[in-house]
Amino acid sequence: WRRDDFCVAATDALRAIAAEGQGVMVVLSAPRDSDALLARLRREPEVRPAGKDKDVGQWRRNGAGAQILADLGLGRLRVLGTPRRQIGLAGYGLEIVETVQP
């Protein structure tokens, strides 16, 4: 089992970013309604069976997120969450230099 957001609740991520004094949080595939989005970000991460992340939609979301980070001028990234191999980031000029637990 794994959590959808790599074991970091959105509120914990935002606290860690605030404590650091800088950072970016990209939210993709969120509800269109702002109240629903806030409710989703406030609740605990969902747990789902491993192996479900091999769908094409996940690859597209990863690519969209990478494009957003690259467009913001980021390159070397410190990532909050569980270490995992990310494929294709170099194509966007991105490199994960550290994985941090909040």
PDB file as gemmi writes it, atoms N, CA and C in Angstrom:
CRYST1    1.000    1.000    1.000  90.00  90.00  90.00 P 1                      
ATOM      1  N   TRP A   1       0.843  -1.190   0.000  1.00  0.00           N  
ATOM      2  CA  TRP A   1       0.000   0.000   0.000  1.00  0.00           C  
ATOM      3  C   TRP A   1       0.876   1.237   0.000  1.00  0.00           C  
ATOM      4  N   ARG A   2       0.380   2.268  -0.618  1.00  0.00           N  
ATOM      5  CA  ARG A   2       1.081   3.548  -0.586  1.00  0.00           C  
ATOM      6  C   ARG A   2       0.059   4.664  -0.560  1.00  0.00           C  
ATOM      7  N   ARG A   3       0.488   5.811  -0.130  1.00  0.00           N  
ATOM      8  CA  ARG A   3      -0.404   6.965  -0.109  1.00  0.00           C  
ATOM      9  C   ARG A   3      -0.306   7.686  -1.441  1.00  0.00           C  
ATOM     10  N   ASP A   4      -1.426   8.306  -1.836  1.00  0.00           N  
ATOM     11  CA  ASP A   4      -1.464   8.997  -3.120  1.00  0.00           C  
ATOM     12  C   ASP A   4      -0.438  10.113  -3.228  1.00  0.00           C  
ATOM     13  N   ASP A   5      -0.108  10.755  -2.137  1.00  0.00           N  
ATOM     14  CA  ASP A   5       0.784  11.908  -2.212  1.00  0.00           C  
ATOM     15  C   ASP A   5       2.169  11.607  -1.658  1.00  0.00           C  
ATOM     16  N   PHE A   6       2.604  10.362  -1.763  1.00  0.00           N  
ATOM     17  CA  PHE A   6       3.941   9.935  -1.367  1.00  0.00           C  
ATOM     18  C   PHE A   6       4.183  10.133   0.123  1.00  0.00           C  
ATOM     19  N   CYS A   7       3.157   9.909   0.921  1.00  0.00           N  
ATOM     20  CA  CYS A   7       3.236   9.915   2.382  1.00  0.00           C  
ATOM     21  C   CYS A   7       3.369  11.297   2.998  1.00  0.00           C  
ATOM     22  N   VAL A   8       3.011  12.328   2.319  1.00  0.00           N  
ATOM     23  CA  VAL A   8       3.049  13.670   2.894  1.00  0.00           C  
ATOM     24  C   VAL A   8       1.664  14.291   2.755  1.00  0.00           C  
ATOM     25  N   ALA A   9       1.036  14.603   3.882  1.00  0.00           N  
ATOM     26  CA  ALA A   9      -0.241  15.309   3.840  1.00  0.00           C  
ATOM     27  C   ALA A   9       0.026  16.726   3.344  1.00  0.00           C  
ATOM     28  N   ALA A  10      -0.912  17.278   2.608  1.00  0.00           N  
ATOM     29  CA  ALA A  10      -0.732  18.620   2.041  1.00  0.00           C  
ATOM     30  C   ALA A  10      -0.458  19.649   3.128  1.00  0.00           C  
ATOM     31  N   THR A  11      -1.142  19.548   4.255  1.00  0.00           N  
ATOM     32  CA  THR A  11      -0.913  20.521   5.330  1.00  0.00           C  
ATOM     33  C   THR A  11       0.500  20.399   5.885  1.00  0.00           C  
ATOM     34  N   ASP A  12       1.018  19.169   5.998  1.00  0.00           N  
ATOM     35  CA  ASP A  12       2.395  18.985   6.456  1.00  0.00           C  
ATOM     36  C   ASP A  12       3.382  19.563   5.447  1.00  0.00           C  
ATOM     37  N   ALA A  13       3.100  19.370   4.167  1.00  0.00           N  
ATOM     38  CA  ALA A  13       3.969  19.916   3.125  1.00  0.00           C  
ATOM     39  C   ALA A  13       3.995  21.438   3.179  1.00  0.00           C  
ATOM     40  N   LEU A  14       2.831  22.048   3.332  1.00  0.00           N  
ATOM     41  CA  LEU A  14       2.772  23.510   3.402  1.00  0.00           C  
ATOM     42  C   LEU A  14       3.484  24.037   4.643  1.00  0.00           C  
ATOM     43  N   ARG A  15       3.373  23.331   5.758  1.00  0.00           N  
ATOM     44  CA  ARG A  15       4.100  23.737   6.976  1.00  0.00           C  
ATOM     45  C   ARG A  15       5.611  23.665   6.750  1.00  0.00           C  
ATOM     46  N   ALA A  16       6.068  22.592   6.115  1.00  0.00           N  
ATOM     47  CA  ALA A  16       7.497  22.429   5.846  1.00  0.00           C  
ATOM     48  C   ALA A  16       8.006  23.518   4.908  1.00  0.00           C  
ATOM     49  N   ILE A  17       7.226  23.852   3.895  1.00  0.00           N  
ATOM     50  CA  ILE A  17       7.604  24.917   2.959  1.00  0.00           C  
ATOM     51  C   ILE A  17       7.664  26.251   3.690  1.00  0.00           C  
ATOM     52  N   ALA A  18       6.681  26.522   4.544  1.00  0.00           N  
ATOM     53  CA  ALA A  18       6.665  27.777   5.307  1.00  0.00           C  
ATOM     54  C   ALA A  18       7.868  27.856   6.239  1.00  0.00           C  
ATOM     55  N   ALA A  19       8.209  26.749   6.888  1.00  0.00           N  
ATOM     56  CA  ALA A  19       9.357  26.731   7.796  1.00  0.00           C  
ATOM     57  C   ALA A  19      10.663  26.971   7.042  1.00  0.00           C  
ATOM     58  N   GLU A  20      10.737  26.467   5.828  1.00  0.00           N  
ATOM     59  CA  GLU A  20      11.927  26.650   4.990  1.00  0.00           C  
ATOM     60  C   GLU A  20      12.020  28.079   4.470  1.00  0.00           C  
ATOM     61  N   GLY A  21      10.866  28.734   4.334  1.00  0.00           N  
ATOM     62  CA  GLY A  21      10.850  30.107   3.837  1.00  0.00           C  
ATOM     63  C   GLY A  21      10.732  30.219   2.329  1.00  0.00           C  
ATOM     64  N   GLN A  22      10.714  29.103   1.649  1.00  0.00           N  
ATOM     65  CA  GLN A  22      10.538  29.091   0.194  1.00  0.00           C  
ATOM     66  C   GLN A  22      10.143  27.691  -0.241  1.00  0.00           C  
ATOM     67  N   GLY A  23       9.518  27.601  -1.393  1.00  0.00           N  
ATOM     68  CA  GLY A  23       9.133  26.303  -1.912  1.00  0.00           C  
ATOM     69  C   GLY A  23       7.926  26.400  -2.816  1.00  0.00           C  
ATOM     70  N   VAL A  24       7.608  25.290  -3.450  1.00  0.00           N  
ATOM     71  CA  VAL A  24       6.493  25.215  -4.392  1.00  0.00           C  
ATOM     72  C   VAL A  24       5.715  23.942  -4.104  1.00  0.00           C  
ATOM     73  N   MET A  25       4.396  24.044  -4.150  1.00  0.00           N  
ATOM     74  CA  MET A  25       3.543  22.859  -4.080  1.00  0.00           C  
ATOM     75  C   MET A  25       2.653  22.891  -5.314  1.00  0.00           C  
ATOM     76  N   VAL A  26       2.738  21.862  -6.124  1.00  0.00           N  
ATOM     77  CA  VAL A  26       1.932  21.763  -7.339  1.00  0.00           C  
ATOM     78  C   VAL A  26       0.815  20.763  -7.073  1.00  0.00           C  
ATOM     79  N   VAL A  27      -0.434  21.189  -7.262  1.00  0.00           N  
ATOM     80  CA  VAL A  27      -1.595  20.316  -7.066  1.00  0.00           C  
ATOM     81  C   VAL A  27      -2.236  20.085  -8.429  1.00  0.00           C  
ATOM     82  N   LEU A  28      -2.271  18.828  -8.854  1.00  0.00           N  
ATOM     83  CA  LEU A  28      -2.859  18.462 -10.144  1.00  0.00           C  
ATOM     84  C   LEU A  28      -4.026  17.514  -9.918  1.00  0.00           C  
ATOM     85  N   SER A  29      -4.938  17.475 -10.850  1.00  0.00           N  
ATOM     86  CA  SER A  29      -6.117  16.614 -10.784  1.00  0.00           C  
ATOM     87  C   SER A  29      -6.963  16.912  -9.559  1.00  0.00           C  
ATOM     88  N   ALA A  30      -7.068  18.158  -9.244  1.00  0.00           N  
ATOM     89  CA  ALA A  30      -7.848  18.585  -8.087  1.00  0.00           C  
ATOM     90  C   ALA A  30      -9.283  18.882  -8.508  1.00  0.00           C  
ATOM     91  N   PRO A  31     -10.202  18.848  -7.545  1.00  0.00           N  
ATOM     92  CA  PRO A  31     -11.587  19.225  -7.853  1.00  0.00           C  
ATOM     93  C   PRO A  31     -11.658  20.668  -8.350  1.00  0.00           C  
ATOM     94  N   ARG A  32     -12.604  20.966  -9.206  1.00  0.00           N  
ATOM     95  CA  ARG A  32     -12.759  22.327  -9.736  1.00  0.00           C  
ATOM     96  C   ARG A  32     -13.306  23.294  -8.690  1.00  0.00           C  
ATOM     97  N   ASP A  33     -14.073  22.797  -7.757  1.00  0.00           N  
ATOM     98  CA  ASP A  33     -14.670  23.618  -6.712  1.00  0.00           C  
ATOM     99  C   ASP A  33     -13.620  23.895  -5.630  1.00  0.00           C  
ATOM    100  N   SER A  34     -13.401  25.160  -5.285  1.00  0.00           N  
ATOM    101  CA  SER A  34     -12.352  25.509  -4.326  1.00  0.00           C  
ATOM    102  C   SER A  34     -12.619  24.933  -2.938  1.00  0.00           C  
ATOM    103  N   ASP A  35     -13.876  24.858  -2.520  1.00  0.00           N  
ATOM    104  CA  ASP A  35     -14.191  24.270  -1.218  1.00  0.00           C  
ATOM    105  C   ASP A  35     -13.850  22.781  -1.194  1.00  0.00           C  
ATOM    106  N   ALA A  36     -14.136  22.089  -2.284  1.00  0.00           N  
ATOM    107  CA  ALA A  36     -13.813  20.664  -2.369  1.00  0.00           C  
ATOM    108  C   ALA A  36     -12.299  20.462  -2.370  1.00  0.00           C  
ATOM    109  N   LEU A  37     -11.569  21.345  -3.052  1.00  0.00           N  
ATOM    110  CA  LEU A  37     -10.112  21.264  -3.068  1.00  0.00           C  
ATOM    111  C   LEU A  37      -9.558  21.448  -1.659  1.00  0.00           C  
ATOM    112  N   LEU A  38     -10.030  22.458  -0.946  1.00  0.00           N  
ATOM    113  CA  LEU A  38      -9.551  22.694   0.419  1.00  0.00           C  
ATOM    114  C   LEU A  38      -9.861  21.510   1.326  1.00  0.00           C  
ATOM    115  N   ALA A  39     -11.045  20.935   1.184  1.00  0.00           N  
ATOM    116  CA  ALA A  39     -11.404  19.765   1.989  1.00  0.00           C  
ATOM    117  C   ALA A  39     -10.474  18.596   1.673  1.00  0.00           C  
ATOM    118  N   ARG A  40     -10.153  18.407   0.403  1.00  0.00           N  
ATOM    119  CA  ARG A  40      -9.264  17.319  -0.003  1.00  0.00           C  
ATOM    120  C   ARG A  40      -7.861  17.532   0.547  1.00  0.00           C  
ATOM    121  N   LEU A  41      -7.368  18.765   0.517  1.00  0.00           N  
ATOM    122  CA  LEU A  41      -6.026  19.048   1.005  1.00  0.00           C  
ATOM    123  C   LEU A  41      -5.923  18.909   2.521  1.00  0.00           C  
ATOM    124  N   ARG A  42      -7.018  19.129   3.222  1.00  0.00           N  
ATOM    125  CA  ARG A  42      -7.004  19.070   4.690  1.00  0.00           C  
ATOM    126  C   ARG A  42      -7.071  17.650   5.241  1.00  0.00           C  
ATOM    127  N   ARG A  43      -7.653  16.732   4.489  1.00  0.00           N  
ATOM    128  CA  ARG A  43      -7.813  15.381   5.025  1.00  0.00           C  
ATOM    129  C   ARG A  43      -6.502  14.602   4.894  1.00  0.00           C  
ATOM    130  N   GLU A  44      -6.463  13.499   5.593  1.00  0.00           N  
ATOM    131  CA  GLU A  44      -5.283  12.640   5.570  1.00  0.00           C  
ATOM    132  C   GLU A  44      -5.121  12.028   4.178  1.00  0.00           C  
ATOM    133  N   PRO A  45      -3.876  11.726   3.797  1.00  0.00           N  
ATOM    134  CA  PRO A  45      -3.641  11.108   2.490  1.00  0.00           C  
ATOM    135  C   PRO A  45      -4.379   9.781   2.358  1.00  0.00           C  
ATOM    136  N   GLU A  46      -4.841   9.499   1.148  1.00  0.00           N  
ATOM    137  CA  GLU A  46      -5.544   8.247   0.887  1.00  0.00           C  
ATOM    138  C   GLU A  46      -4.532   7.124   0.708  1.00  0.00           C  
ATOM    139  N   VAL A  47      -4.914   5.929   1.106  1.00  0.00           N  
ATOM    140  CA  VAL A  47      -4.069   4.757   0.914  1.00  0.00           C  
ATOM    141  C   VAL A  47      -4.721   3.902  -0.151  1.00  0.00           C  
ATOM    142  N   ARG A  48      -3.917   3.440  -1.108  1.00  0.00           N  
ATOM    143  CA  ARG A  48      -4.450   2.583  -2.160  1.00  0.00           C  
ATOM    144  C   ARG A  48      -3.434   1.497  -2.485  1.00  0.00           C  
ATOM    145  N   PRO A  49      -3.849   0.403  -3.103  1.00  0.00           N  
ATOM    146  CA  PRO A  49      -2.931  -0.689  -3.400  1.00  0.00           C  
ATOM    147  C   PRO A  49      -1.792  -0.245  -4.307  1.00  0.00           C  
ATOM    148  N   ALA A  50      -0.600  -0.795  -4.062  1.00  0.00           N  
ATOM    149  CA  ALA A  50       0.553  -0.509  -4.915  1.00  0.00           C  
ATOM    150  C   ALA A  50       0.280  -1.050  -6.311  1.00  0.00           C  
ATOM    151  N   GLY A  51       0.939  -0.462  -7.303  1.00  0.00           N  
ATOM    152  CA  GLY A  51       0.782  -0.921  -8.670  1.00  0.00           C  
ATOM    153  C   GLY A  51      -0.283  -0.185  -9.449  1.00  0.00           C  
ATOM    154  N   LYS A  52      -1.057   0.650  -8.793  1.00  0.00           N  
ATOM    155  CA  LYS A  52      -2.116   1.394  -9.475  1.00  0.00           C  
ATOM    156  C   LYS A  52      -1.575   2.615 -10.212  1.00  0.00           C  
ATOM    157  N   ASP A  53      -0.318   2.987  -9.975  1.00  0.00           N  
ATOM    158  CA  ASP A  53       0.201   4.215 -10.564  1.00  0.00           C  
ATOM    159  C   ASP A  53       0.830   3.994 -11.935  1.00  0.00           C  
ATOM    160  N   LYS A  54       0.553   2.885 -12.578  1.00  0.00           N  
ATOM    161  CA  LYS A  54       1.130   2.620 -13.888  1.00  0.00           C  
ATOM    162  C   LYS A  54       0.240   3.102 -15.025  1.00  0.00           C  
ATOM    163  N   ASP A  55      -0.815   3.807 -14.687  1.00  0.00           N  
ATOM    164  CA  ASP A  55      -1.725   4.252 -15.742  1.00  0.00           C  
ATOM    165  C   ASP A  55      -1.160   5.465 -16.472  1.00  0.00           C  
ATOM    166  N   VAL A  56      -1.637   5.673 -17.666  1.00  0.00           N  
ATOM    167  CA  VAL A  56      -1.165   6.769 -18.510  1.00  0.00           C  
ATOM    168  C   VAL A  56      -1.445   8.119 -17.863  1.00  0.00           C  
ATOM    169  N   GLY A  57      -2.564   8.246 -17.183  1.00  0.00           N  
ATOM    170  CA  GLY A  57      -2.907   9.508 -16.536  1.00  0.00           C  
ATOM    171  C   GLY A  57      -1.850   9.962 -15.552  1.00  0.00           C  
ATOM    172  N   GLN A  58      -1.270   9.021 -14.817  1.00  0.00           N  
ATOM    173  CA  GLN A  58      -0.217   9.376 -13.858  1.00  0.00           C  
ATOM    174  C   GLN A  58       1.006   9.927 -14.580  1.00  0.00           C  
ATOM    175  N   TRP A  59       1.385   9.328 -15.694  1.00  0.00           N  
ATOM    176  CA  TRP A  59       2.527   9.825 -16.466  1.00  0.00           C  
ATOM    177  C   TRP A  59       2.248  11.232 -16.988  1.00  0.00           C  
ATOM    178  N   ARG A  60       1.031  11.476 -17.432  1.00  0.00           N  
ATOM    179  CA  ARG A  60       0.678  12.815 -17.920  1.00  0.00           C  
ATOM    180  C   ARG A  60       0.728  13.840 -16.798  1.00  0.00           C  
ATOM    181  N   ARG A  61       0.226  13.469 -15.618  1.00  0.00           N  
ATOM    182  CA  ARG A  61       0.279  14.390 -14.473  1.00  0.00           C  
ATOM    183  C   ARG A  61       1.725  14.683 -14.082  1.00  0.00           C  
ATOM    184  N   ASN A  62       2.564  13.648 -14.076  1.00  0.00           N  
ATOM    185  CA  ASN A  62       3.974  13.866 -13.756  1.00  0.00           C  
ATOM    186  C   ASN A  62       4.618  14.814 -14.759  1.00  0.00           C  
ATOM    187  N   GLY A  63       4.309  14.632 -16.038  1.00  0.00           N  
ATOM    188  CA  GLY A  63       4.857  15.513 -17.073  1.00  0.00           C  
ATOM    189  C   GLY A  63       4.353  16.932 -16.929  1.00  0.00           C  
ATOM    190  N   ALA A  64       3.072  17.090 -16.626  1.00  0.00           N  
ATOM    191  CA  ALA A  64       2.507  18.433 -16.433  1.00  0.00           C  
ATOM    192  C   ALA A  64       3.155  19.109 -15.234  1.00  0.00           C  
ATOM    193  N   GLY A  65       3.336  18.366 -14.151  1.00  0.00           N  
ATOM    194  CA  GLY A  65       3.987  18.923 -12.966  1.00  0.00           C  
ATOM    195  C   GLY A  65       5.421  19.326 -13.260  1.00  0.00           C  
ATOM    196  N   ALA A  66       6.137  18.493 -14.009  1.00  0.00           N  
ATOM    197  CA  ALA A  66       7.521  18.806 -14.375  1.00  0.00           C  
ATOM    198  C   ALA A  66       7.582  20.063 -15.239  1.00  0.00           C  
ATOM    199  N   GLN A  67       6.649  20.209 -16.169  1.00  0.00           N  
ATOM    200  CA  GLN A  67       6.615  21.413 -17.004  1.00  0.00           C  
ATOM    201  C   GLN A  67       6.366  22.658 -16.166  1.00  0.00           C  
ATOM    202  N   ILE A  68       5.475  22.570 -15.194  1.00  0.00           N  
ATOM    203  CA  ILE A  68       5.187  23.712 -14.322  1.00  0.00           C  
ATOM    204  C   ILE A  68       6.438  24.102 -13.551  1.00  0.00           C  
ATOM    205  N   LEU A  69       7.122  23.123 -12.963  1.00  0.00           N  
ATOM    206  CA  LEU A  69       8.335  23.412 -12.197  1.00  0.00           C  
ATOM    207  C   LEU A  69       9.419  24.018 -13.085  1.00  0.00           C  
ATOM    208  N   ALA A  70       9.583  23.475 -14.285  1.00  0.00           N  
ATOM    209  CA  ALA A  70      10.572  24.016 -15.218  1.00  0.00           C  
ATOM    210  C   ALA A  70      10.213  25.440 -15.633  1.00  0.00           C  
ATOM    211  N   ASP A  71       8.941  25.700 -15.894  1.00  0.00           N  
ATOM    212  CA  ASP A  71       8.497  27.049 -16.274  1.00  0.00           C  
ATOM    213  C   ASP A  71       8.716  28.057 -15.153  1.00  0.00           C  
ATOM    214  N   LEU A  72       8.707  27.584 -13.906  1.00  0.00           N  
ATOM    215  CA  LEU A  72       8.977  28.466 -12.767  1.00  0.00           C  
ATOM    216  C   LEU A  72      10.471  28.734 -12.595  1.00  0.00           C  
ATOM    217  N   GLY A  73      11.286  28.082 -13.428  1.00  0.00           N  
ATOM    218  CA  GLY A  73      12.726  28.310 -13.380  1.00  0.00           C  
ATOM    219  C   GLY A  73      13.464  27.421 -12.392  1.00  0.00           C  
ATOM    220  N   LEU A  74      12.811  26.375 -11.926  1.00  0.00           N  
ATOM    221  CA  LEU A  74      13.459  25.475 -10.978  1.00  0.00           C  
ATOM    222  C   LEU A  74      14.319  24.468 -11.723  1.00  0.00           C  
ATOM    223  N   GLY A  75      15.336  23.958 -11.062  1.00  0.00           N  
ATOM    224  CA  GLY A  75      16.209  22.970 -11.669  1.00  0.00           C  
ATOM    225  C   GLY A  75      16.572  21.871 -10.689  1.00  0.00           C  
ATOM    226  N   ARG A  76      17.276  22.257  -9.633  1.00  0.00           N  
ATOM    227  CA  ARG A  76      17.676  21.305  -8.594  1.00  0.00           C  
ATOM    228  C   ARG A  76      16.605  21.312  -7.508  1.00  0.00           C  
ATOM    229  N   LEU A  77      16.022  20.146  -7.257  1.00  0.00           N  
ATOM    230  CA  LEU A  77      14.854  20.055  -6.385  1.00  0.00           C  
ATOM    231  C   LEU A  77      15.138  19.283  -5.104  1.00  0.00           C  
ATOM    232  N   ARG A  78      14.627  19.800  -4.005  1.00  0.00           N  
ATOM    233  CA  ARG A  78      14.508  19.061  -2.748  1.00  0.00           C  
ATOM    234  C   ARG A  78      13.035  18.685  -2.667  1.00  0.00           C  
ATOM    235  N   VAL A  79      12.740  17.402  -2.632  1.00  0.00           N  
ATOM    236  CA  VAL A  79      11.365  16.913  -2.720  1.00  0.00           C  
ATOM    237  C   VAL A  79      10.913  16.391  -1.358  1.00  0.00           C  
ATOM    238  N   LEU A  80       9.711  16.797  -0.938  1.00  0.00           N  
ATOM    239  CA  LEU A  80       9.118  16.285   0.295  1.00  0.00           C  
ATOM    240  C   LEU A  80       8.460  14.945   0.019  1.00  0.00           C  
ATOM    241  N   GLY A  81       8.718  13.954   0.855  1.00  0.00           N  
ATOM    242  CA  GLY A  81       8.016  12.691   0.713  1.00  0.00           C  
ATOM    243  C   GLY A  81       8.929  11.492   0.734  1.00  0.00           C  
ATOM    244  N   THR A  82       8.393  10.388   0.296  1.00  0.00           N  
ATOM    245  CA  THR A  82       9.113   9.126   0.258  1.00  0.00           C  
ATOM    246  C   THR A  82      10.000   9.076  -0.977  1.00  0.00           C  
ATOM    247  N   PRO A  83      11.272   8.696  -0.821  1.00  0.00           N  
ATOM    248  CA  PRO A  83      12.137   8.598  -2.006  1.00  0.00           C  
ATOM    249  C   PRO A  83      11.568   7.607  -3.016  1.00  0.00           C  
ATOM    250  N   ARG A  84      11.561   8.001  -4.255  1.00  0.00           N  
ATOM    251  CA  ARG A  84      11.143   7.105  -5.329  1.00  0.00           C  
ATOM    252  C   ARG A  84      11.799   7.566  -6.617  1.00  0.00           C  
ATOM    253  N   ARG A  85      11.993   6.644  -7.505  1.00  0.00           N  
ATOM    254  CA  ARG A  85      12.647   6.944  -8.774  1.00  0.00           C  
ATOM    255  C   ARG A  85      11.683   7.708  -9.673  1.00  0.00           C  
ATOM    256  N   GLN A  86      12.132   8.829 -10.180  1.00  0.00           N  
ATOM    257  CA  GLN A  86      11.338   9.631 -11.110  1.00  0.00           C  
ATOM    258  C   GLN A  86      12.033   9.590 -12.470  1.00  0.00           C  
ATOM    259  N   ILE A  87      11.324   9.149 -13.460  1.00  0.00           N  
ATOM    260  CA  ILE A  87      11.892   8.998 -14.800  1.00  0.00           C  
ATOM    261  C   ILE A  87      11.535  10.210 -15.652  1.00  0.00           C  
ATOM    262  N   GLY A  88      12.501  10.707 -16.413  1.00  0.00           N  
ATOM    263  CA  GLY A  88      12.230  11.745 -17.397  1.00  0.00           C  
ATOM    264  C   GLY A  88      12.382  13.174 -16.924  1.00  0.00           C  
ATOM    265  N   LEU A  89      12.784  13.394 -15.681  1.00  0.00           N  
ATOM    266  CA  LEU A  89      12.906  14.770 -15.195  1.00  0.00           C  
ATOM    267  C   LEU A  89      14.017  15.532 -15.905  1.00  0.00           C  
ATOM    268  N   ALA A  90      15.085  14.844 -16.267  1.00  0.00           N  
ATOM    269  CA  ALA A  90      16.205  15.506 -16.937  1.00  0.00           C  
ATOM    270  C   ALA A  90      15.760  16.160 -18.241  1.00  0.00           C  
ATOM    271  N   GLY A  91      14.771  15.588 -18.890  1.00  0.00           N  
ATOM    272  CA  GLY A  91      14.243  16.167 -20.123  1.00  0.00           C  
ATOM    273  C   GLY A  91      13.616  17.538 -19.912  1.00  0.00           C  
ATOM    274  N   TYR A  92      13.271  17.846 -18.672  1.00  0.00           N  
ATOM    275  CA  TYR A  92      12.701  19.151 -18.320  1.00  0.00           C  
ATOM    276  C   TYR A  92      13.737  20.038 -17.632  1.00  0.00           C  
ATOM    277  N   GLY A  93      14.975  19.555 -17.549  1.00  0.00           N  
ATOM    278  CA  GLY A  93      16.019  20.311 -16.869  1.00  0.00           C  
ATOM    279  C   GLY A  93      15.909  20.236 -15.355  1.00  0.00           C  
ATOM    280  N   LEU A  94      15.259  19.188 -14.845  1.00  0.00           N  
ATOM    281  CA  LEU A  94      15.045  19.029 -13.408  1.00  0.00           C  
ATOM    282  C   LEU A  94      15.887  17.884 -12.862  1.00  0.00           C  
ATOM    283  N   GLU A  95      16.335  18.055 -11.622  1.00  0.00           N  
ATOM    284  CA  GLU A  95      17.113  17.025 -10.945  1.00  0.00           C  
ATOM    285  C   GLU A  95      16.709  17.002  -9.470  1.00  0.00           C  
ATOM    286  N   ILE A  96      16.384  15.838  -8.954  1.00  0.00           N  
ATOM    287  CA  ILE A  96      16.099  15.705  -7.523  1.00  0.00           C  
ATOM    288  C   ILE A  96      17.432  15.505  -6.819  1.00  0.00           C  
ATOM    289  N   VAL A  97      17.797  16.463  -5.958  1.00  0.00           N  
ATOM    290  CA  VAL A  97      19.068  16.386  -5.243  1.00  0.00           C  
ATOM    291  C   VAL A  97      18.897  15.875  -3.817  1.00  0.00           C  
ATOM    292  N   GLU A  98      17.664  15.910  -3.305  1.00  0.00           N  
ATOM    293  CA  GLU A  98      17.414  15.448  -1.941  1.00  0.00           C  
ATOM    294  C   GLU A  98      15.926  15.155  -1.767  1.00  0.00           C  
ATOM    295  N   THR A  99      15.632  14.117  -0.998  1.00  0.00           N  
ATOM    296  CA  THR A  99      14.259  13.833  -0.596  1.00  0.00           C  
ATOM    297  C   THR A  99      14.178  14.075   0.902  1.00  0.00           C  
ATOM    298  N   VAL A 100      13.220  14.892   1.325  1.00  0.00           N  
ATOM    299  CA  VAL A 100      13.107  15.346   2.709  1.00  0.00           C  
ATOM    300  C   VAL A 100      11.798  14.853   3.307  1.00  0.00           C  
ATOM    301  N   GLN A 101      11.855  14.341   4.532  1.00  0.00           N  
ATOM    302  CA  GLN A 101      10.644  13.993   5.273  1.00  0.00           C  
ATOM    303  C   GLN A 101      10.247  15.203   6.111  1.00  0.00           C  
ATOM    304  N   PRO A 102       9.004  15.665   6.016  1.00  0.00           N  
ATOM    305  CA  PRO A 102       8.604  16.851   6.799  1.00  0.00           C  
ATOM    306  C   PRO A 102       8.498  16.540   8.289  1.00  0.00           C  
TER     307      PRO A 102                                                      
END                                                                             
